[in-house]
Amino acid sequence: MSVNKQIRKVTTNTLQKLKTNGEKISMITAYDFSFARLFDQAGIDVILVGDSASNVMAGHESTLPITLDQMIYHAGSVIRGTERALVVVDLPFGSYQSNSEVALASAIRIMKETGAHALKLEGGEEVVESVKRIVSAGIPVMGHLGLTPQSIHKFGTYVVRAKEEAEANKLRNDSMLLQDAGCFAVVLEKIPAELAKEVSEKLNIPTIGIGAGMYCDGQVLVMHDMLGINTEFKPRFLRTYLNLAEEVTSAVKRYINDVKNKDFPSESEQY
Ligand code: KIV
């Protein structure tokens, strides 16, 4: 089954129903109007305005530099391109870690200024108070556990997380805390498939995996990775559906040639 045409507008309730019915959830990142519109029309369930915009849109080495204002700009553009999908926006680094009051203020800014449907933030126990406060303001929150890129300087590397029992136990506990705090779903990034299976079976809310194997309730990929725009990034978990870097380079080379050879524009392409 590809696209569920019965769903008119995807909501957090829809995702819950998909999990209950055993139908997988599809999620992809987008950062602008045009791609969001294409993904929405293709029938994607969830569009994530990820703070990976810091890497793939702005060229930073990590997700840390992107600001709340910049996330709001990207989110507003994505919302304008979306009719059906649920749009989830990342709270960027520094916009929620200090305390729950700051977290709520950042959350309200995103919701008010972009029209987004839900937010995502990284971490477990340490963000539970913020999750509760945001949820109690009526804003749906998605959690994010495992490899959490905003903490990359604490981890030191992007290797698979929670392979050791102590870290796996913390993740098990954090996932329950996030569910109890009111999260509607949790992203599990780069953890062993068996651990993701266990967590997905234990939680009532859906899990969305990236590098977390086949047992998650849904999957998410960064658009630049799955479309083959970003060719340097080749982790084992990534499936590339297009070689857009090659396609774009070849198209632009042909255009340059046509201009240089005075072949473009032709008589029929002028007024
Ligand atoms: O920012 C992002 O793209 C993400 C995904 C990797 C889940 O958080």
GROMACS .gro file of N, CA, C and O in nm, residues 88-154:
model
  268
   88VAL      N    1   0.559   1.917   1.150
   88VAL     CA    2   0.625   1.920   1.281
   88VAL      C    3   0.752   2.004   1.268
   88VAL      O    4   0.826   1.989   1.171
   89VAL      N    5   0.775   2.091   1.366
   89VAL     CA    6   0.891   2.182   1.357
   89VAL      C    7   0.984   2.158   1.476
   89VAL      O    8   0.939   2.147   1.590
   90ASP      N    9   1.113   2.150   1.447
   90ASP     CA   10   1.212   2.133   1.554
   90ASP      C   11   1.230   2.261   1.634
   90ASP      O   12   1.248   2.370   1.576
   91LEU      N   13   1.230   2.248   1.765
   91LEU     CA   14   1.276   2.358   1.851
   91LEU      C   15   1.428   2.356   1.843
   91LEU      O   16   1.490   2.253   1.873
   92PRO      N   17   1.491   2.466   1.800
   92PRO     CA   18   1.636   2.461   1.781
   92PRO      C   19   1.714   2.467   1.913
   92PRO      O   20   1.659   2.507   2.016
   93PHE      N   21   1.840   2.429   1.905
   93PHE     CA   22   1.929   2.432   2.021
   93PHE      C   23   1.929   2.570   2.086
   93PHE      O   24   1.942   2.672   2.016
   94GLY      N   25   1.912   2.574   2.216
   94GLY     CA   26   1.915   2.701   2.289
   94GLY      C   27   1.779   2.763   2.309
   94GLY      O   28   1.764   2.860   2.383
   95SER      N   29   1.676   2.707   2.243
   95SER     CA   30   1.544   2.769   2.252
   95SER      C   31   1.455   2.702   2.357
   95SER      O   32   1.342   2.744   2.378
   96TYR      N   33   1.507   2.593   2.422
   96TYR     CA   34   1.422   2.524   2.521
   96TYR      C   35   1.499   2.463   2.637
   96TYR      O   36   1.440   2.421   2.736
   97GLN      N   37   1.632   2.458   2.627
   97GLN     CA   38   1.706   2.385   2.729
   97GLN      C   39   1.713   2.456   2.864
   97GLN      O   40   1.730   2.391   2.967
   98SER      N   41   1.703   2.591   2.866
   98SER     CA   42   1.724   2.661   2.995
   98SER      C   43   1.619   2.627   3.100
   98SER      O   44   1.651   2.592   3.212
   99ASN      N   45   1.493   2.641   3.064
   99ASN     CA   46   1.386   2.601   3.157
   99ASN      C   47   1.254   2.593   3.080
   99ASN      O   48   1.246   2.632   2.963
  100SER      N   49   1.150   2.546   3.149
  100SER     CA   50   1.023   2.518   3.080
  100SER      C   51   0.952   2.647   3.037
  100SER      O   52   0.874   2.645   2.942
  101GLU      N   53   0.983   2.757   3.106
  101GLU     CA   54   0.920   2.885   3.067
  101GLU      C   55   0.975   2.932   2.932
  101GLU      O   56   0.900   2.973   2.843
  102VAL      N   57   1.107   2.922   2.919
  102VAL     CA   58   1.172   2.958   2.792
  102VAL      C   59   1.123   2.864   2.681
  102VAL      O   60   1.092   2.907   2.569
  103ALA      N   61   1.112   2.736   2.715
  103ALA     CA   62   1.067   2.637   2.617
  103ALA      C   63   0.927   2.671   2.567
  103ALA      O   64   0.900   2.668   2.446
  104LEU      N   65   0.838   2.705   2.661
  104LEU     CA   66   0.700   2.737   2.622
  104LEU      C   67   0.698   2.864   2.536
  104LEU      O   68   0.625   2.869   2.435
  105ALA      N   69   0.778   2.964   2.572
  105ALA     CA   70   0.781   3.089   2.495
  105ALA      C   71   0.828   3.061   2.351
  105ALA      O   72   0.769   3.112   2.254
  106SER      N   73   0.929   2.976   2.335
  106SER     CA   74   0.978   2.943   2.201
  106SER      C   75   0.872   2.866   2.124
  106SER      O   76   0.849   2.889   2.004
  107ALA      N   77   0.808   2.772   2.194
  107ALA     CA   78   0.703   2.690   2.130
  107ALA      C   79   0.590   2.779   2.080
  107ALA      O   80   0.543   2.763   1.966
  108ILE      N   81   0.549   2.872   2.164
  108ILE     CA   82   0.438   2.962   2.125
  108ILE      C   83   0.477   3.047   2.004
  108ILE      O   84   0.398   3.066   1.912
  109ARG      N   85   0.601   3.094   2.003
  109ARG     CA   86   0.644   3.175   1.887
  109ARG      C   87   0.632   3.095   1.757
  109ARG      O   88   0.580   3.143   1.657
  110ILE      N   89   0.680   2.971   1.759
  110ILE     CA   90   0.673   2.890   1.636
  110ILE      C   91   0.529   2.868   1.594
  110ILE      O   92   0.493   2.886   1.477
  111MET      N   93   0.444   2.831   1.690
  111MET     CA   94   0.304   2.802   1.656
  111MET      C   95   0.234   2.926   1.603
  111MET      O   96   0.160   2.920   1.504
  112LYS      N   97   0.255   3.040   1.669
  112LYS     CA   98   0.188   3.165   1.631
  112LYS      C   99   0.237   3.220   1.497
  112LYS      O  100   0.160   3.263   1.414
  113GLU      N  101   0.370   3.214   1.476
  113GLU     CA  102   0.428   3.283   1.360
  113GLU      C  103   0.438   3.196   1.235
  113GLU      O  104   0.469   3.247   1.128
  114THR      N  105   0.412   3.064   1.250
  114THR     CA  106   0.426   2.979   1.130
  114THR      C  107   0.298   2.904   1.093
  114THR      O  108   0.283   2.863   0.979
  115GLY      N  109   0.213   2.879   1.191
  115GLY     CA  110   0.095   2.795   1.163
  115GLY      C  111   0.128   2.647   1.167
  115GLY      O  112   0.051   2.564   1.117
  116ALA      N  113   0.243   2.611   1.227
  116ALA     CA  114   0.282   2.469   1.237
  116ALA      C  115   0.180   2.393   1.321
  116ALA      O  116   0.103   2.452   1.397
  117HIS      N  117   0.183   2.258   1.305
  117HIS     CA  118   0.085   2.175   1.377
  117HIS      C  119   0.140   2.112   1.503
  117HIS      O  120   0.065   2.070   1.590
  118ALA      N  121   0.273   2.098   1.510
  118ALA     CA  122   0.335   2.031   1.624
  118ALA      C  123   0.483   2.065   1.630
  118ALA      O  124   0.540   2.116   1.532
  119LEU      N  125   0.545   2.035   1.743
  119LEU     CA  126   0.687   2.064   1.762
  119LEU      C  127   0.762   1.938   1.800
  119LEU      O  128   0.702   1.841   1.848
  120LYS      N  129   0.894   1.941   1.779
  120LYS     CA  130   0.979   1.829   1.823
  120LYS      C  131   1.094   1.886   1.904
  120LYS      O  132   1.147   1.993   1.871
  121LEU      N  133   1.131   1.815   2.009
  121LEU     CA  134   1.250   1.853   2.084
  121LEU      C  135   1.328   1.728   2.125
  121LEU      O  136   1.274   1.618   2.126
  122GLU      N  137   1.456   1.747   2.153
  122GLU     CA  138   1.545   1.634   2.180
  122GLU      C  139   1.565   1.613   2.330
  122GLU      O  140   1.574   1.710   2.405
  123GLY      N  141   1.575   1.486   2.370
  123GLY     CA  142   1.608   1.454   2.508
  123GLY      C  143   1.497   1.382   2.580
  123GLY      O  144   1.383   1.375   2.531
  124GLY      N  145   1.533   1.327   2.700
  124GLY     CA  146   1.437   1.251   2.778
  124GLY      C  147   1.403   1.321   2.907
  124GLY      O  148   1.347   1.431   2.906
  125GLU      N  149   1.444   1.259   3.018
  125GLU     CA  150   1.413   1.309   3.153
  125GLU      C  151   1.438   1.459   3.167
  125GLU      O  152   1.357   1.531   3.226
  126GLU      N  153   1.550   1.504   3.106
  126GLU     CA  154   1.590   1.645   3.125
  126GLU      C  155   1.492   1.745   3.060
  126GLU      O  156   1.493   1.863   3.097
  127VAL      N  157   1.408   1.700   2.969
  127VAL     CA  158   1.315   1.794   2.903
  127VAL      C  159   1.167   1.766   2.939
  127VAL      O  160   1.078   1.828   2.884
  128VAL      N  161   1.146   1.672   3.030
  128VAL     CA  162   1.009   1.630   3.061
  128VAL      C  163   0.922   1.747   3.111
  128VAL      O  164   0.806   1.761   3.070
  129GLU      N  165   0.979   1.830   3.198
  129GLU     CA  166   0.900   1.944   3.249
  129GLU      C  167   0.858   2.036   3.135
  129GLU      O  168   0.744   2.085   3.131
  130SER      N  169   0.950   2.058   3.042
  130SER     CA  170   0.919   2.145   2.927
  130SER      C  171   0.812   2.083   2.839
  130SER      O  172   0.721   2.152   2.792
  131VAL      N  173   0.823   1.951   2.818
  131VAL     CA  174   0.722   1.883   2.737
  131VAL      C  175   0.585   1.901   2.800
  131VAL      O  176   0.488   1.939   2.733
  132LYS      N  177   0.578   1.878   2.933
  132LYS     CA  178   0.448   1.889   3.002
  132LYS      C  179   0.391   2.029   2.986
  132LYS      O  180   0.272   2.046   2.960
  133ARG      N  181   0.476   2.129   3.001
  133ARG     CA  182   0.429   2.268   2.994
  133ARG      C  183   0.381   2.303   2.854
  133ARG      O  184   0.278   2.368   2.837
  134ILE      N  185   0.453   2.258   2.754
  134ILE     CA  186   0.414   2.288   2.615
  134ILE      C  187   0.283   2.216   2.582
  134ILE      O  188   0.191   2.274   2.524
  135VAL      N  189   0.277   2.088   2.621
  135VAL     CA  190   0.156   2.009   2.593
  135VAL      C  191   0.036   2.070   2.665
  135VAL      O  192  -0.074   2.077   2.609
  136SER      N  193   0.058   2.120   2.787
  136SER     CA  194  -0.057   2.175   2.861
  136SER      C  195  -0.104   2.307   2.799
  136SER      O  196  -0.215   2.352   2.827
  137ALA      N  197  -0.022   2.366   2.713
  137ALA     CA  198  -0.067   2.486   2.640
  137ALA      C  199  -0.140   2.447   2.512
  137ALA      O  200  -0.177   2.533   2.431
  138GLY      N  201  -0.158   2.316   2.492
  138GLY     CA  202  -0.234   2.270   2.375
  138GLY      C  203  -0.149   2.246   2.252
  138GLY      O  204  -0.201   2.235   2.140
  139ILE      N  205  -0.018   2.238   2.271
  139ILE     CA  206   0.072   2.219   2.155
  139ILE      C  207   0.123   2.074   2.155
  139ILE      O  208   0.187   2.031   2.250
  140PRO      N  209   0.097   2.000   2.046
  140PRO     CA  210   0.146   1.862   2.039
  140PRO      C  211   0.299   1.858   2.029
  140PRO      O  212   0.359   1.936   1.955
  141VAL      N  213   0.359   1.763   2.104
  141VAL     CA  214   0.505   1.751   2.106
  141VAL      C  215   0.550   1.611   2.066
  141VAL      O  216   0.496   1.512   2.115
  142MET      N  217   0.651   1.606   1.980
  142MET     CA  218   0.716   1.481   1.940
  142MET      C  219   0.851   1.477   2.012
  142MET      O  220   0.923   1.577   2.011
  143GLY      N  221   0.884   1.363   2.072
  143GLY     CA  222   1.015   1.350   2.137
  143GLY      C  223   1.121   1.303   2.039
  143GLY      O  224   1.091   1.272   1.924
  144HIS      N  225   1.244   1.297   2.085
  144HIS     CA  226   1.356   1.254   1.998
  144HIS      C  227   1.463   1.195   2.089
  144HIS      O  228   1.523   1.267   2.169
  145LEU      N  229   1.488   1.064   2.077
  145LEU     CA  230   1.585   0.994   2.162
  145LEU      C  231   1.687   0.919   2.076
  145LEU      O  232   1.669   0.902   1.957
  146GLY      N  233   1.791   0.869   2.143
  146GLY     CA  234   1.898   0.798   2.072
  146GLY      C  235   2.006   0.897   2.035
  146GLY      O  236   2.053   0.972   2.122
  147LEU      N  237   2.043   0.900   1.909
  147LEU     CA  238   2.139   1.002   1.864
  147LEU      C  239   2.064   1.134   1.853
  147LEU      O  240   1.975   1.149   1.769
  148THR      N  241   2.097   1.225   1.941
  148THR     CA  242   2.031   1.357   1.940
  148THR      C  243   2.137   1.460   1.897
  148THR      O  244   2.224   1.496   1.976
  149PRO      N  245   2.129   1.505   1.770
  149PRO     CA  246   2.239   1.584   1.713
  149PRO      C  247   2.270   1.715   1.787
  149PRO      O  248   2.381   1.764   1.779
  150GLN      N  249   2.172   1.767   1.863
  150GLN     CA  250   2.201   1.892   1.937
  150GLN      C  251   2.302   1.866   2.051
  150GLN      O  252   2.358   1.959   2.106
  151SER      N  253   2.323   1.737   2.086
  151SER     CA  254   2.419   1.703   2.193
  151SER      C  255   2.546   1.642   2.135
  151SER      O  256   2.617   1.569   2.205
  152ILE      N  257   2.574   1.669   2.010
  152ILE     CA  258   2.686   1.602   1.943
  152ILE      C  259   2.819   1.625   2.015
  152ILE      O  260   2.904   1.537   2.020
  153HIS      N  261   2.836   1.742   2.076
  153HIS     CA  262   2.964   1.767   2.144
  153HIS      C  263   2.977   1.689   2.274
  153HIS      O  264   3.088   1.667   2.322
  154LYS      N  265   2.862   1.645   2.328
  154LYS     CA  266   2.867   1.558   2.446
  154LYS      C  267   2.902   1.415   2.401
  154LYS      O  268   2.986   1.349   2.461
   0.00000   0.00000   0.00000
